[in-house]
Amino acid sequence: MMRILGIACLLAWLAGCASNGPAPNRYTLPEGTPATNPDTSIAGVEAQYQLRIAAPRLARFLDSEGIVLQLDDITLNEANHHLWAEPLGSQLARGLQARLAARLPETRVVDERTPTDSQSMTLQVDIDRFNGRYDGRAIASGQWQLRDAQGDLLAMSPFVVEQPLESDGYAPLVRALGQSLDVVADRIAAAVQQRQ
């Protein structure tokens, strides 16, 4: 009886080892491209404006651990072994904050936990798509809204940005998604500057 129990335990252990596949790959969005103006930070100069970045609101299918691929016109697939290193919403918030800070040297770009002042604006970004597509492109789409300190709408714009992948694979996809975020940040920064 003990021998049968021992064999059963050994078989269960071997089955568990066999089912453990390769460790998943984890990805972070790349840092943004440098701002076009080399003097983006002027030491000793206090920012004249403040821009708060609200936590991005993601479409439900994007609020997942796996990187999403669109396989055809209607089919989405969440990868099992190619995962975000941390929640995508957190990466997008931090990435937008860094990119906008580089593009808006006279603006103090902060997260939503920072108290507002009377001159502050708040940026809310809704992300509908942030995924790879079957035609070898990365796509980012959604809408952004810019509001004043009282919550009144100053500007709003939809966005769709498509970037070709330099080669096949998840790493090129994540890099292309980062480039898409650069383009979105350029557009938002231009709108913010018009209202300062």
mmCIF file of C-alpha atoms in Angstrom, residues 82-187:
data_model
loop_
_atom_site.group_PDB
_atom_site.id
_atom_site.type_symbol
_atom_site.label_atom_id
_atom_site.label_comp_id
_atom_site.label_asym_id
_atom_site.label_seq_id
_atom_site.Cartn_x
_atom_site.Cartn_y
_atom_site.Cartn_z
ATOM 1 C CA HIS A 82 4.181 37.599 -22.941
ATOM 2 C CA LEU A 83 3.034 39.728 -20.027
ATOM 3 C CA TRP A 84 3.216 43.299 -18.835
ATOM 4 C CA ALA A 85 5.754 43.611 -16.004
ATOM 5 C CA GLU A 86 3.267 45.761 -14.072
ATOM 6 C CA PRO A 87 -0.306 46.892 -14.753
ATOM 7 C CA LEU A 88 -0.596 48.652 -18.091
ATOM 8 C CA GLY A 89 -2.527 51.570 -16.581
ATOM 9 C CA SER A 90 0.350 52.347 -14.208
ATOM 10 C CA GLN A 91 2.885 52.208 -17.032
ATOM 11 C CA LEU A 92 0.769 54.485 -19.234
ATOM 12 C CA ALA A 93 0.279 57.042 -16.446
ATOM 13 C CA ARG A 94 3.985 57.168 -15.646
ATOM 14 C CA GLY A 95 4.932 57.185 -19.352
ATOM 15 C CA LEU A 96 2.582 60.069 -20.149
ATOM 16 C CA GLN A 97 3.802 62.036 -17.154
ATOM 17 C CA ALA A 98 7.456 61.680 -18.186
ATOM 18 C CA ARG A 99 6.783 62.400 -21.862
ATOM 19 C CA LEU A 100 4.681 65.485 -21.147
ATOM 20 C CA ALA A 101 7.180 66.802 -18.598
ATOM 21 C CA ALA A 102 9.884 66.581 -21.290
ATOM 22 C CA ARG A 103 7.686 68.406 -23.810
ATOM 23 C CA LEU A 104 6.343 71.098 -21.451
ATOM 24 C CA PRO A 105 9.352 72.653 -19.679
ATOM 25 C CA GLU A 106 7.323 75.496 -18.151
ATOM 26 C CA THR A 107 4.771 73.078 -16.710
ATOM 27 C CA ARG A 108 4.982 71.002 -13.574
ATOM 28 C CA VAL A 109 3.519 67.642 -14.634
ATOM 29 C CA VAL A 110 2.259 65.658 -11.638
ATOM 30 C CA ASP A 111 0.102 62.635 -10.885
ATOM 31 C CA GLU A 112 -3.505 62.847 -9.766
ATOM 32 C CA ARG A 113 -2.648 62.619 -6.058
ATOM 33 C CA THR A 114 -1.084 66.088 -6.149
ATOM 34 C CA PRO A 115 -3.463 68.827 -4.948
ATOM 35 C CA THR A 116 -4.590 71.277 -7.592
ATOM 36 C CA ASP A 117 -4.048 74.989 -7.547
ATOM 37 C CA SER A 118 -6.138 77.655 -9.257
ATOM 38 C CA GLN A 119 -4.039 77.471 -12.437
ATOM 39 C CA SER A 120 -3.858 73.714 -12.710
ATOM 40 C CA MET A 121 -5.253 71.649 -15.573
ATOM 41 C CA THR A 122 -6.143 67.969 -15.442
ATOM 42 C CA LEU A 123 -5.617 65.491 -18.258
ATOM 43 C CA GLN A 124 -7.837 62.416 -18.515
ATOM 44 C CA VAL A 125 -6.954 59.812 -21.150
ATOM 45 C CA ASP A 126 -9.272 56.966 -22.139
ATOM 46 C CA ILE A 127 -7.541 54.117 -23.986
ATOM 47 C CA ASP A 128 -9.721 51.990 -26.291
ATOM 48 C CA ARG A 129 -6.897 50.129 -28.041
ATOM 49 C CA PHE A 130 -3.272 49.561 -27.113
ATOM 50 C CA ASN A 131 -2.386 46.329 -28.824
ATOM 51 C CA GLY A 132 -0.770 44.589 -31.747
ATOM 52 C CA ARG A 133 -2.680 43.870 -34.931
ATOM 53 C CA TYR A 134 -2.588 41.048 -37.477
ATOM 54 C CA ASP A 135 -1.160 43.340 -40.178
ATOM 55 C CA GLY A 136 2.098 43.900 -38.265
ATOM 56 C CA ARG A 137 1.173 47.221 -36.704
ATOM 57 C CA ALA A 138 0.812 48.521 -33.159
ATOM 58 C CA ILE A 139 -2.311 50.578 -32.586
ATOM 59 C CA ALA A 140 -3.173 53.042 -29.838
ATOM 60 C CA SER A 141 -6.527 54.777 -29.851
ATOM 61 C CA GLY A 142 -8.835 56.552 -27.483
ATOM 62 C CA GLN A 143 -9.662 60.064 -26.398
ATOM 63 C CA TRP A 144 -8.129 62.689 -24.127
ATOM 64 C CA GLN A 145 -9.772 65.524 -22.230
ATOM 65 C CA LEU A 146 -8.150 68.588 -20.724
ATOM 66 C CA ARG A 147 -10.029 70.330 -17.897
ATOM 67 C CA ASP A 148 -9.338 73.424 -15.846
ATOM 68 C CA ALA A 149 -9.115 73.530 -12.045
ATOM 69 C CA GLN A 150 -12.911 73.905 -11.797
ATOM 70 C CA GLY A 151 -13.488 70.839 -13.979
ATOM 71 C CA ASP A 152 -14.643 72.741 -17.062
ATOM 72 C CA LEU A 153 -13.680 71.179 -20.378
ATOM 73 C CA LEU A 154 -10.910 73.081 -22.178
ATOM 74 C CA ALA A 155 -10.138 70.668 -24.990
ATOM 75 C CA MET A 156 -10.984 67.154 -26.084
ATOM 76 C CA SER A 157 -9.722 65.057 -28.963
ATOM 77 C CA PRO A 158 -9.858 61.478 -30.140
ATOM 78 C CA PHE A 159 -6.634 59.854 -31.279
ATOM 79 C CA VAL A 160 -5.637 56.901 -33.425
ATOM 80 C CA VAL A 161 -1.945 56.181 -33.862
ATOM 81 C CA GLU A 162 -0.593 53.234 -35.853
ATOM 82 C CA GLN A 163 3.076 52.273 -35.879
ATOM 83 C CA PRO A 164 4.616 49.542 -38.041
ATOM 84 C CA LEU A 165 6.642 46.895 -36.232
ATOM 85 C CA GLU A 166 10.315 46.777 -37.207
ATOM 86 C CA SER A 167 10.244 42.967 -37.010
ATOM 87 C CA ASP A 168 8.051 40.161 -35.700
ATOM 88 C CA GLY A 169 7.787 39.540 -31.986
ATOM 89 C CA TYR A 170 6.526 40.981 -28.748
ATOM 90 C CA ALA A 171 9.578 43.161 -28.013
ATOM 91 C CA PRO A 172 9.173 45.074 -31.317
ATOM 92 C CA LEU A 173 5.442 45.361 -30.572
ATOM 93 C CA VAL A 174 6.077 46.906 -27.144
ATOM 94 C CA ARG A 175 8.614 49.324 -28.655
ATOM 95 C CA ALA A 176 6.096 50.360 -31.335
ATOM 96 C CA LEU A 177 3.434 50.890 -28.661
ATOM 97 C CA GLY A 178 5.909 53.154 -26.854
ATOM 98 C CA GLN A 179 6.386 55.136 -30.077
ATOM 99 C CA SER A 180 2.599 55.472 -30.322
ATOM 100 C CA LEU A 181 2.569 56.957 -26.834
ATOM 101 C CA ASP A 182 5.233 59.454 -27.963
ATOM 102 C CA VAL A 183 2.928 60.649 -30.767
ATOM 103 C CA VAL A 184 -0.038 60.980 -28.401
ATOM 104 C CA ALA A 185 2.119 62.977 -25.958
ATOM 105 C CA ASP A 186 3.213 65.312 -28.796
ATOM 106 C CA ARG A 187 -0.429 66.039 -29.655
#
